[in-house]
Amino acid sequence: MRCRRMGAHCTKLEAPPPPNAKSADPMGAYNPQAYAVMHEGVEIVQADLKSAEGQATLQALLAQTDVLITSFRPAASARLGVDWASLQPHHPRLSLVEIVGASGERADEPGHDLTYMAEAGLVTGLDLPPTLFADMAGSVMASEAVLQALLRRAASGRGVRI
């Protein structure tokens, strides 16, 4: 949403939805209004990256993409072919912005904003926080990383990984 508001053409690749659902994105099911706002003006393409057809769709999209934003854990990125080592040889001008919850040894642990806040002692009792700070800060950091990637590619002619 932030990149689109800055003028980018944005495409979101989603897994095919389960039966009787419009989207595989959980937000599309539990808060359709928020999903619609967040995806306004964003082209949605559905593809199963675990299939050859889905990988072909991905590669066709990447051929015309400046920056790919992912939020997979590193092991999943490698399995799906969207890790830096898989992408760079075929798409040298493509930049990759990876959103990961933890770094280092913990990078493959599943986690979400609420679990990170609880781990930091910011969730007390049974009351949920009024907002999910990491998600909000992460969106700012990710959109800034997109701008950094584009500036660095403009200088070098090659994509970067952030």
PDB file of N, CA and C in Angstrom, residues 52-153:
ATOM      1  N   ALA A  52       4.760 -26.243 -11.173  1.00  0.00           N
ATOM      2  CA  ALA A  52       5.519 -25.746 -12.325  1.00  0.00           C
ATOM      3  C   ALA A  52       4.803 -24.571 -12.969  1.00  0.00           C
ATOM      4  N   GLU A  53       3.479 -24.641 -13.053  1.00  0.00           N
ATOM      5  CA  GLU A  53       2.704 -23.535 -13.644  1.00  0.00           C
ATOM      6  C   GLU A  53       2.839 -22.267 -12.803  1.00  0.00           C
ATOM      7  N   GLY A  54       2.772 -22.428 -11.489  1.00  0.00           N
ATOM      8  CA  GLY A  54       2.938 -21.288 -10.599  1.00  0.00           C
ATOM      9  C   GLY A  54       4.324 -20.674 -10.705  1.00  0.00           C
ATOM     10  N   GLN A  55       5.340 -21.519 -10.816  1.00  0.00           N
ATOM     11  CA  GLN A  55       6.705 -21.014 -10.991  1.00  0.00           C
ATOM     12  C   GLN A  55       6.853 -20.274 -12.319  1.00  0.00           C
ATOM     13  N   ALA A  56       6.187 -20.757 -13.366  1.00  0.00           N
ATOM     14  CA  ALA A  56       6.231 -20.072 -14.662  1.00  0.00           C
ATOM     15  C   ALA A  56       5.579 -18.692 -14.550  1.00  0.00           C
ATOM     16  N   THR A  57       4.468 -18.612 -13.824  1.00  0.00           N
ATOM     17  CA  THR A  57       3.811 -17.321 -13.599  1.00  0.00           C
ATOM     18  C   THR A  57       4.747 -16.389 -12.843  1.00  0.00           C
ATOM     19  N   LEU A  58       5.381 -16.904 -11.797  1.00  0.00           N
ATOM     20  CA  LEU A  58       6.330 -16.110 -11.018  1.00  0.00           C
ATOM     21  C   LEU A  58       7.452 -15.575 -11.901  1.00  0.00           C
ATOM     22  N   GLN A  59       8.075 -16.435 -12.695  1.00  0.00           N
ATOM     23  CA  GLN A  59       9.202 -16.012 -13.527  1.00  0.00           C
ATOM     24  C   GLN A  59       8.776 -14.956 -14.547  1.00  0.00           C
ATOM     25  N   ALA A  60       7.579 -15.103 -15.105  1.00  0.00           N
ATOM     26  CA  ALA A  60       7.079 -14.098 -16.057  1.00  0.00           C
ATOM     27  C   ALA A  60       6.890 -12.751 -15.367  1.00  0.00           C
ATOM     28  N   LEU A  61       6.382 -12.772 -14.141  1.00  0.00           N
ATOM     29  CA  LEU A  61       6.215 -11.523 -13.395  1.00  0.00           C
ATOM     30  C   LEU A  61       7.566 -10.912 -13.031  1.00  0.00           C
ATOM     31  N   LEU A  62       8.503 -11.746 -12.598  1.00  0.00           N
ATOM     32  CA  LEU A  62       9.815 -11.237 -12.189  1.00  0.00           C
ATOM     33  C   LEU A  62      10.578 -10.604 -13.340  1.00  0.00           C
ATOM     34  N   ALA A  63      10.328 -11.062 -14.553  1.00  0.00           N
ATOM     35  CA  ALA A  63      11.012 -10.498 -15.724  1.00  0.00           C
ATOM     36  C   ALA A  63      10.676  -9.029 -15.914  1.00  0.00           C
ATOM     37  N   GLN A  64       9.566  -8.583 -15.336  1.00  0.00           N
ATOM     38  CA  GLN A  64       9.167  -7.181 -15.476  1.00  0.00           C
ATOM     39  C   GLN A  64       9.067  -6.466 -14.121  1.00  0.00           C
ATOM     40  N   THR A  65       9.761  -7.002 -13.116  1.00  0.00           N
ATOM     41  CA  THR A  65       9.684  -6.481 -11.754  1.00  0.00           C
ATOM     42  C   THR A  65      10.998  -5.809 -11.371  1.00  0.00           C
ATOM     43  N   ASP A  66      10.886  -4.683 -10.682  1.00  0.00           N
ATOM     44  CA  ASP A  66      12.065  -3.985 -10.175  1.00  0.00           C
ATOM     45  C   ASP A  66      12.473  -4.487  -8.788  1.00  0.00           C
ATOM     46  N   VAL A  67      11.477  -4.651  -7.901  1.00  0.00           N
ATOM     47  CA  VAL A  67      11.753  -5.051  -6.528  1.00  0.00           C
ATOM     48  C   VAL A  67      10.730  -6.100  -6.108  1.00  0.00           C
ATOM     49  N   LEU A  68      11.221  -7.198  -5.568  1.00  0.00           N
ATOM     50  CA  LEU A  68      10.366  -8.237  -5.002  1.00  0.00           C
ATOM     51  C   LEU A  68      10.426  -8.120  -3.489  1.00  0.00           C
ATOM     52  N   ILE A  69       9.258  -8.049  -2.855  1.00  0.00           N
ATOM     53  CA  ILE A  69       9.175  -8.036  -1.395  1.00  0.00           C
ATOM     54  C   ILE A  69       8.643  -9.395  -0.971  1.00  0.00           C
ATOM     55  N   THR A  70       9.362 -10.061  -0.066  1.00  0.00           N
ATOM     56  CA  THR A  70       8.908 -11.352   0.451  1.00  0.00           C
ATOM     57  C   THR A  70       8.797 -11.284   1.969  1.00  0.00           C
ATOM     58  N   SER A  71       7.985 -12.173   2.516  1.00  0.00           N
ATOM     59  CA  SER A  71       7.886 -12.271   3.974  1.00  0.00           C
ATOM     60  C   SER A  71       7.951 -13.732   4.410  1.00  0.00           C
ATOM     61  N   PHE A  72       8.670 -14.516   3.637  1.00  0.00           N
ATOM     62  CA  PHE A  72       8.860 -15.928   3.968  1.00  0.00           C
ATOM     63  C   PHE A  72      10.057 -16.094   4.891  1.00  0.00           C
ATOM     64  N   ARG A  73      10.034 -17.160   5.664  1.00  0.00           N
ATOM     65  CA  ARG A  73      11.239 -17.528   6.395  1.00  0.00           C
ATOM     66  C   ARG A  73      12.266 -17.999   5.366  1.00  0.00           C
ATOM     67  N   PRO A  74      13.568 -17.902   5.647  1.00  0.00           N
ATOM     68  CA  PRO A  74      14.598 -18.246   4.657  1.00  0.00           C
ATOM     69  C   PRO A  74      14.456 -19.638   4.048  1.00  0.00           C
ATOM     70  N   ALA A  75      14.144 -20.646   4.844  1.00  0.00           N
ATOM     71  CA  ALA A  75      14.013 -22.002   4.291  1.00  0.00           C
ATOM     72  C   ALA A  75      12.862 -22.087   3.298  1.00  0.00           C
ATOM     73  N   ALA A  76      11.757 -21.408   3.590  1.00  0.00           N
ATOM     74  CA  ALA A  76      10.615 -21.405   2.667  1.00  0.00           C
ATOM     75  C   ALA A  76      10.964 -20.654   1.391  1.00  0.00           C
ATOM     76  N   SER A  77      11.670 -19.541   1.509  1.00  0.00           N
ATOM     77  CA  SER A  77      12.095 -18.787   0.312  1.00  0.00           C
ATOM     78  C   SER A  77      12.923 -19.668  -0.612  1.00  0.00           C
ATOM     79  N   ALA A  78      13.824 -20.432  -0.039  1.00  0.00           N
ATOM     80  CA  ALA A  78      14.673 -21.317  -0.851  1.00  0.00           C
ATOM     81  C   ALA A  78      13.832 -22.404  -1.517  1.00  0.00           C
ATOM     82  N   ARG A  79      12.911 -23.004  -0.777  1.00  0.00           N
ATOM     83  CA  ARG A  79      12.052 -24.043  -1.362  1.00  0.00           C
ATOM     84  C   ARG A  79      11.207 -23.499  -2.517  1.00  0.00           C
ATOM     85  N   LEU A  80      10.773 -22.251  -2.408  1.00  0.00           N
ATOM     86  CA  LEU A  80       9.893 -21.657  -3.418  1.00  0.00           C
ATOM     87  C   LEU A  80      10.658 -20.944  -4.530  1.00  0.00           C
ATOM     88  N   GLY A  81      11.978 -20.902  -4.430  1.00  0.00           N
ATOM     89  CA  GLY A  81      12.786 -20.275  -5.471  1.00  0.00           C
ATOM     90  C   GLY A  81      12.752 -18.763  -5.469  1.00  0.00           C
ATOM     91  N   VAL A  82      12.452 -18.157  -4.308  1.00  0.00           N
ATOM     92  CA  VAL A  82      12.445 -16.702  -4.226  1.00  0.00           C
ATOM     93  C   VAL A  82      13.531 -16.185  -3.288  1.00  0.00           C
ATOM     94  N   ASP A  83      14.562 -16.987  -3.091  1.00  0.00           N
ATOM     95  CA  ASP A  83      15.718 -16.556  -2.312  1.00  0.00           C
ATOM     96  C   ASP A  83      16.717 -15.882  -3.261  1.00  0.00           C
ATOM     97  N   TRP A  84      17.622 -15.138  -2.710  1.00  0.00           N
ATOM     98  CA  TRP A  84      18.582 -14.361  -3.497  1.00  0.00           C
ATOM     99  C   TRP A  84      19.408 -15.240  -4.432  1.00  0.00           C
ATOM    100  N   ALA A  85      19.865 -16.379  -3.921  1.00  0.00           N
ATOM    101  CA  ALA A  85      20.706 -17.267  -4.735  1.00  0.00           C
ATOM    102  C   ALA A  85      19.953 -17.786  -5.961  1.00  0.00           C
ATOM    103  N   SER A  86      18.667 -18.014  -5.833  1.00  0.00           N
ATOM    104  CA  SER A  86      17.875 -18.502  -6.969  1.00  0.00           C
ATOM    105  C   SER A  86      17.512 -17.385  -7.941  1.00  0.00           C
ATOM    106  N   LEU A  87      17.259 -16.210  -7.427  1.00  0.00           N
ATOM    107  CA  LEU A  87      16.774 -15.106  -8.257  1.00  0.00           C
ATOM    108  C   LEU A  87      17.877 -14.389  -9.027  1.00  0.00           C
ATOM    109  N   GLN A  88      18.985 -14.110  -8.372  1.00  0.00           N
ATOM    110  CA  GLN A  88      20.018 -13.234  -8.939  1.00  0.00           C
ATOM    111  C   GLN A  88      20.566 -13.693 -10.287  1.00  0.00           C
ATOM    112  N   PRO A  89      20.865 -14.966 -10.492  1.00  0.00           N
ATOM    113  CA  PRO A  89      21.417 -15.364 -11.800  1.00  0.00           C
ATOM    114  C   PRO A  89      20.456 -15.120 -12.970  1.00  0.00           C
ATOM    115  N   HIS A  90      19.164 -15.234 -12.721  1.00  0.00           N
ATOM    116  CA  HIS A  90      18.173 -15.097 -13.789  1.00  0.00           C
ATOM    117  C   HIS A  90      17.631 -13.683 -13.930  1.00  0.00           C
ATOM    118  N   HIS A  91      17.733 -12.897 -12.861  1.00  0.00           N
ATOM    119  CA  HIS A  91      17.170 -11.546 -12.842  1.00  0.00           C
ATOM    120  C   HIS A  91      18.171 -10.590 -12.179  1.00  0.00           C
ATOM    121  N   PRO A  92      19.275 -10.279 -12.849  1.00  0.00           N
ATOM    122  CA  PRO A  92      20.340  -9.498 -12.205  1.00  0.00           C
ATOM    123  C   PRO A  92      19.948  -8.064 -11.837  1.00  0.00           C
ATOM    124  N   ARG A  93      18.916  -7.509 -12.460  1.00  0.00           N
ATOM    125  CA  ARG A  93      18.485  -6.146 -12.120  1.00  0.00           C
ATOM    126  C   ARG A  93      17.403  -6.132 -11.040  1.00  0.00           C
ATOM    127  N   LEU A  94      16.906  -7.305 -10.675  1.00  0.00           N
ATOM    128  CA  LEU A  94      15.861  -7.419  -9.661  1.00  0.00           C
ATOM    129  C   LEU A  94      16.463  -7.231  -8.271  1.00  0.00           C
ATOM    130  N   SER A  95      15.803  -6.422  -7.463  1.00  0.00           N
ATOM    131  CA  SER A  95      16.191  -6.295  -6.062  1.00  0.00           C
ATOM    132  C   SER A  95      15.221  -7.092  -5.213  1.00  0.00           C
ATOM    133  N   LEU A  96      15.703  -7.553  -4.060  1.00  0.00           N
ATOM    134  CA  LEU A  96      14.911  -8.366  -3.147  1.00  0.00           C
ATOM    135  C   LEU A  96      14.899  -7.706  -1.775  1.00  0.00           C
ATOM    136  N   VAL A  97      13.710  -7.435  -1.281  1.00  0.00           N
ATOM    137  CA  VAL A  97      13.527  -6.948   0.088  1.00  0.00           C
ATOM    138  C   VAL A  97      12.878  -8.081   0.863  1.00  0.00           C
ATOM    139  N   GLU A  98      13.606  -8.598   1.840  1.00  0.00           N
ATOM    140  CA  GLU A  98      13.118  -9.727   2.642  1.00  0.00           C
ATOM    141  C   GLU A  98      12.650  -9.224   4.008  1.00  0.00           C
ATOM    142  N   ILE A  99      11.396  -9.479   4.305  1.00  0.00           N
ATOM    143  CA  ILE A  99      10.853  -9.149   5.617  1.00  0.00           C
ATOM    144  C   ILE A  99      10.910 -10.432   6.444  1.00  0.00           C
ATOM    145  N   VAL A 100      11.734 -10.430   7.467  1.00  0.00           N
ATOM    146  CA  VAL A 100      11.851 -11.591   8.347  1.00  0.00           C
ATOM    147  C   VAL A 100      11.667 -11.118   9.788  1.00  0.00           C
ATOM    148  N   GLY A 101      11.102 -11.995  10.613  1.00  0.00           N
ATOM    149  CA  GLY A 101      10.814 -11.610  11.986  1.00  0.00           C
ATOM    150  C   GLY A 101      12.036 -11.609  12.873  1.00  0.00           C
ATOM    151  N   ALA A 102      12.892 -12.567  12.697  1.00  0.00           N
ATOM    152  CA  ALA A 102      14.086 -12.676  13.525  1.00  0.00           C
ATOM    153  C   ALA A 102      15.273 -12.903  12.602  1.00  0.00           C
ATOM    154  N   SER A 103      16.428 -12.606  13.089  1.00  0.00           N
ATOM    155  CA  SER A 103      17.616 -12.795  12.258  1.00  0.00           C
ATOM    156  C   SER A 103      18.489 -13.904  12.840  1.00  0.00           C
ATOM    157  N   GLY A 104      19.523 -14.225  12.113  1.00  0.00           N
ATOM    158  CA  GLY A 104      20.478 -15.216  12.596  1.00  0.00           C
ATOM    159  C   GLY A 104      19.872 -16.592  12.765  1.00  0.00           C
ATOM    160  N   GLU A 105      20.210 -17.245  13.871  1.00  0.00           N
ATOM    161  CA  GLU A 105      19.772 -18.618  14.123  1.00  0.00           C
ATOM    162  C   GLU A 105      18.259 -18.754  14.220  1.00  0.00           C
ATOM    163  N   ARG A 106      17.561 -17.678  14.537  1.00  0.00           N
ATOM    164  CA  ARG A 106      16.115 -17.731  14.738  1.00  0.00           C
ATOM    165  C   ARG A 106      15.325 -17.373  13.479  1.00  0.00           C
ATOM    166  N   ALA A 107      15.987 -17.150  12.370  1.00  0.00           N
ATOM    167  CA  ALA A 107      15.307 -16.668  11.167  1.00  0.00           C
ATOM    168  C   ALA A 107      14.241 -17.629  10.644  1.00  0.00           C
ATOM    169  N   ASP A 108      14.374 -18.915  10.886  1.00  0.00           N
ATOM    170  CA  ASP A 108      13.382 -19.864  10.396  1.00  0.00           C
ATOM    171  C   ASP A 108      12.292 -20.191  11.416  1.00  0.00           C
ATOM    172  N   GLU A 109      12.300 -19.498  12.553  1.00  0.00           N
ATOM    173  CA  GLU A 109      11.226 -19.684  13.531  1.00  0.00           C
ATOM    174  C   GLU A 109      10.000 -18.891  13.093  1.00  0.00           C
ATOM    175  N   PRO A 110       8.812 -19.500  13.153  1.00  0.00           N
ATOM    176  CA  PRO A 110       7.614 -18.727  12.829  1.00  0.00           C
ATOM    177  C   PRO A 110       7.369 -17.676  13.900  1.00  0.00           C
ATOM    178  N   GLY A 111       6.857 -16.565  13.503  1.00  0.00           N
ATOM    179  CA  GLY A 111       6.549 -15.515  14.459  1.00  0.00           C
ATOM    180  C   GLY A 111       5.691 -14.446  13.816  1.00  0.00           C
ATOM    181  N   HIS A 112       5.042 -13.694  14.659  1.00  0.00           N
ATOM    182  CA  HIS A 112       4.166 -12.617  14.209  1.00  0.00           C
ATOM    183  C   HIS A 112       4.331 -11.457  15.173  1.00  0.00           C
ATOM    184  N   ASP A 113       3.779 -10.331  14.803  1.00  0.00           N
ATOM    185  CA  ASP A 113       3.913  -9.127  15.610  1.00  0.00           C
ATOM    186  C   ASP A 113       3.585  -9.392  17.069  1.00  0.00           C
ATOM    187  N   LEU A 114       2.468 -10.048  17.328  1.00  0.00           N
ATOM    188  CA  LEU A 114       2.041 -10.271  18.702  1.00  0.00           C
ATOM    189  C   LEU A 114       3.042 -11.129  19.474  1.00  0.00           C
ATOM    190  N   THR A 115       3.626 -12.139  18.832  1.00  0.00           N
ATOM    191  CA  THR A 115       4.595 -12.973  19.542  1.00  0.00           C
ATOM    192  C   THR A 115       5.874 -12.197  19.841  1.00  0.00           C
ATOM    193  N   TYR A 116       6.279 -11.321  18.917  1.00  0.00           N
ATOM    194  CA  TYR A 116       7.484 -10.522  19.172  1.00  0.00           C
ATOM    195  C   TYR A 116       7.240  -9.532  20.312  1.00  0.00           C
ATOM    196  N   MET A 117       6.045  -8.945  20.343  1.00  0.00           N
ATOM    197  CA  MET A 117       5.724  -8.006  21.416  1.00  0.00           C
ATOM    198  C   MET A 117       5.676  -8.728  22.766  1.00  0.00           C
ATOM    199  N   ALA A 118       5.094  -9.922  22.783  1.00  0.00           N
ATOM    200  CA  ALA A 118       5.035 -10.683  24.032  1.00  0.00           C
ATOM    201  C   ALA A 118       6.438 -11.048  24.510  1.00  0.00           C
ATOM    202  N   GLU A 119       7.279 -11.460  23.575  1.00  0.00           N
ATOM    203  CA  GLU A 119       8.650 -11.823  23.936  1.00  0.00           C
ATOM    204  C   GLU A 119       9.404 -10.638  24.529  1.00  0.00           C
ATOM    205  N   ALA A 120       9.077  -9.437  24.077  1.00  0.00           N
ATOM    206  CA  ALA A 120       9.736  -8.232  24.582  1.00  0.00           C
ATOM    207  C   ALA A 120       9.089  -7.710  25.865  1.00  0.00           C
ATOM    208  N   GLY A 121       8.065  -8.412  26.358  1.00  0.00           N
ATOM    209  CA  GLY A 121       7.411  -7.996  27.590  1.00  0.00           C
ATOM    210  C   GLY A 121       6.382  -6.898  27.405  1.00  0.00           C
ATOM    211  N   LEU A 122       5.920  -6.671  26.189  1.00  0.00           N
ATOM    212  CA  LEU A 122       4.971  -5.596  25.925  1.00  0.00           C
ATOM    213  C   LEU A 122       3.512  -6.031  25.981  1.00  0.00           C
ATOM    214  N   VAL A 123       3.270  -7.320  26.176  1.00  0.00           N
ATOM    215  CA  VAL A 123       1.907  -7.823  26.317  1.00  0.00           C
ATOM    216  C   VAL A 123       1.769  -8.342  27.744  1.00  0.00           C
ATOM    217  N   THR A 124       0.850  -7.757  28.480  1.00  0.00           N
ATOM    218  CA  THR A 124       0.646  -8.174  29.861  1.00  0.00           C
ATOM    219  C   THR A 124      -0.770  -8.694  30.029  1.00  0.00           C
ATOM    220  N   GLY A 125      -0.903  -9.724  30.781  1.00  0.00           N
ATOM    221  CA  GLY A 125      -2.226 -10.288  31.023  1.00  0.00           C
ATOM    222  C   GLY A 125      -2.869 -10.780  29.746  1.00  0.00           C
ATOM    223  N   LEU A 126      -4.181 -10.678  29.699  1.00  0.00           N
ATOM    224  CA  LEU A 126      -4.929 -11.158  28.544  1.00  0.00           C
ATOM    225  C   LEU A 126      -5.346 -10.039  27.599  1.00  0.00           C
ATOM    226  N   ASP A 127      -4.983  -8.811  27.913  1.00  0.00           N
ATOM    227  CA  ASP A 127      -5.351  -7.686  27.063  1.00  0.00           C
ATOM    228  C   ASP A 127      -4.426  -7.604  25.862  1.00  0.00           C
ATOM    229  N   LEU A 128      -5.020  -7.540  24.697  1.00  0.00           N
ATOM    230  CA  LEU A 128      -4.222  -7.374  23.484  1.00  0.00           C
ATOM    231  C   LEU A 128      -3.827  -5.916  23.334  1.00  0.00           C
ATOM    232  N   PRO A 129      -2.678  -5.662  22.725  1.00  0.00           N
ATOM    233  CA  PRO A 129      -2.255  -4.274  22.533  1.00  0.00           C
ATOM    234  C   PRO A 129      -3.207  -3.581  21.559  1.00  0.00           C
ATOM    235  N   PRO A 130      -3.327  -2.248  21.680  1.00  0.00           N
ATOM    236  CA  PRO A 130      -4.245  -1.523  20.799  1.00  0.00           C
ATOM    237  C   PRO A 130      -3.809  -1.512  19.336  1.00  0.00           C
ATOM    238  N   THR A 131      -2.543  -1.733  19.088  1.00  0.00           N
ATOM    239  CA  THR A 131      -2.053  -1.774  17.708  1.00  0.00           C
ATOM    240  C   THR A 131      -0.866  -2.718  17.630  1.00  0.00           C
ATOM    241  N   LEU A 132      -0.551  -3.140  16.440  1.00  0.00           N
ATOM    242  CA  LEU A 132       0.579  -4.049  16.244  1.00  0.00           C
ATOM    243  C   LEU A 132       1.759  -3.229  15.724  1.00  0.00           C
ATOM    244  N   PHE A 133       2.601  -2.791  16.646  1.00  0.00           N
ATOM    245  CA  PHE A 133       3.677  -1.863  16.339  1.00  0.00           C
ATOM    246  C   PHE A 133       4.674  -2.406  15.317  1.00  0.00           C
ATOM    247  N   ALA A 134       5.030  -3.669  15.448  1.00  0.00           N
ATOM    248  CA  ALA A 134       6.038  -4.227  14.532  1.00  0.00           C
ATOM    249  C   ALA A 134       5.520  -4.242  13.099  1.00  0.00           C
ATOM    250  N   ASP A 135       4.234  -4.554  12.925  1.00  0.00           N
ATOM    251  CA  ASP A 135       3.677  -4.537  11.576  1.00  0.00           C
ATOM    252  C   ASP A 135       3.724  -3.127  10.989  1.00  0.00           C
ATOM    253  N   MET A 136       3.367  -2.151  11.804  1.00  0.00           N
ATOM    254  CA  MET A 136       3.373  -0.762  11.323  1.00  0.00           C
ATOM    255  C   MET A 136       4.804  -0.302  11.015  1.00  0.00           C
ATOM    256  N   ALA A 137       5.714  -0.552  11.927  1.00  0.00           N
ATOM    257  CA  ALA A 137       7.107  -0.154  11.703  1.00  0.00           C
ATOM    258  C   ALA A 137       7.710  -0.941  10.545  1.00  0.00           C
ATOM    259  N   GLY A 138       7.346  -2.219  10.446  1.00  0.00           N
ATOM    260  CA  GLY A 138       7.854  -3.046   9.352  1.00  0.00           C
ATOM    261  C   GLY A 138       7.436  -2.527   7.992  1.00  0.00           C
ATOM    262  N   SER A 139       6.217  -2.013   7.880  1.00  0.00           N
ATOM    263  CA  SER A 139       5.777  -1.486   6.581  1.00  0.00           C
ATOM    264  C   SER A 139       6.571  -0.247   6.191  1.00  0.00           C
ATOM    265  N   VAL A 140       6.901   0.572   7.173  1.00  0.00           N
ATOM    266  CA  VAL A 140       7.723   1.752   6.890  1.00  0.00           C
ATOM    267  C   VAL A 140       9.134   1.326   6.476  1.00  0.00           C
ATOM    268  N   MET A 141       9.691   0.372   7.221  1.00  0.00           N
ATOM    269  CA  MET A 141      11.041  -0.100   6.901  1.00  0.00           C
ATOM    270  C   MET A 141      11.090  -0.777   5.534  1.00  0.00           C
ATOM    271  N   ALA A 142      10.056  -1.550   5.205  1.00  0.00           N
ATOM    272  CA  ALA A 142      10.031  -2.240   3.909  1.00  0.00           C
ATOM    273  C   ALA A 142       9.915  -1.247   2.763  1.00  0.00           C
ATOM    274  N   SER A 143       9.058  -0.244   2.897  1.00  0.00           N
ATOM    275  CA  SER A 143       8.927   0.730   1.808  1.00  0.00           C
ATOM    276  C   SER A 143      10.202   1.565   1.681  1.00  0.00           C
ATOM    277  N   GLU A 144      10.866   1.846   2.780  1.00  0.00           N
ATOM    278  CA  GLU A 144      12.146   2.544   2.711  1.00  0.00           C
ATOM    279  C   GLU A 144      13.202   1.660   2.037  1.00  0.00           C
ATOM    280  N   ALA A 145      13.183   0.369   2.328  1.00  0.00           N
ATOM    281  CA  ALA A 145      14.127  -0.562   1.699  1.00  0.00           C
ATOM    282  C   ALA A 145      13.909  -0.621   0.194  1.00  0.00           C
ATOM    283  N   VAL A 146      12.660  -0.542  -0.249  1.00  0.00           N
ATOM    284  CA  VAL A 146      12.373  -0.510  -1.692  1.00  0.00           C
ATOM    285  C   VAL A 146      13.050   0.704  -2.321  1.00  0.00           C
ATOM    286  N   LEU A 147      12.915   1.857  -1.691  1.00  0.00           N
ATOM    287  CA  LEU A 147      13.548   3.076  -2.221  1.00  0.00           C
ATOM    288  C   LEU A 147      15.070   2.952  -2.217  1.00  0.00           C
ATOM    289  N   GLN A 148      15.627   2.396  -1.154  1.00  0.00           N
ATOM    290  CA  GLN A 148      17.079   2.172  -1.095  1.00  0.00           C
ATOM    291  C   GLN A 148      17.528   1.265  -2.233  1.00  0.00           C
ATOM    292  N   ALA A 149      16.780   0.201  -2.463  1.00  0.00           N
ATOM    293  CA  ALA A 149      17.136  -0.758  -3.517  1.00  0.00           C
ATOM    294  C   ALA A 149      17.126  -0.087  -4.884  1.00  0.00           C
ATOM    295  N   LEU A 150      16.118   0.727  -5.136  1.00  0.00           N
ATOM    296  CA  LEU A 150      16.036   1.408  -6.435  1.00  0.00           C
ATOM    297  C   LEU A 150      17.176   2.411  -6.612  1.00  0.00           C
ATOM    298  N   LEU A 151      17.526   3.117  -5.549  1.00  0.00           N
ATOM    299  CA  LEU A 151      18.645   4.064  -5.632  1.00  0.00           C
ATOM    300  C   LEU A 151      19.971   3.340  -5.869  1.00  0.00           C
ATOM    301  N   ARG A 152      20.176   2.240  -5.169  1.00  0.00           N
ATOM    302  CA  ARG A 152      21.427   1.493  -5.336  1.00  0.00           C
ATOM    303  C   ARG A 152      21.520   0.871  -6.722  1.00  0.00           C
ATOM    304  N   ARG A 153      20.384   0.374  -7.256  1.00  0.00           N
ATOM    305  CA  ARG A 153      20.404  -0.186  -8.602  1.00  0.00           C
ATOM    306  C   ARG A 153      20.663   0.906  -9.648  1.00  0.00           C
TER     307      ARG A 153
END
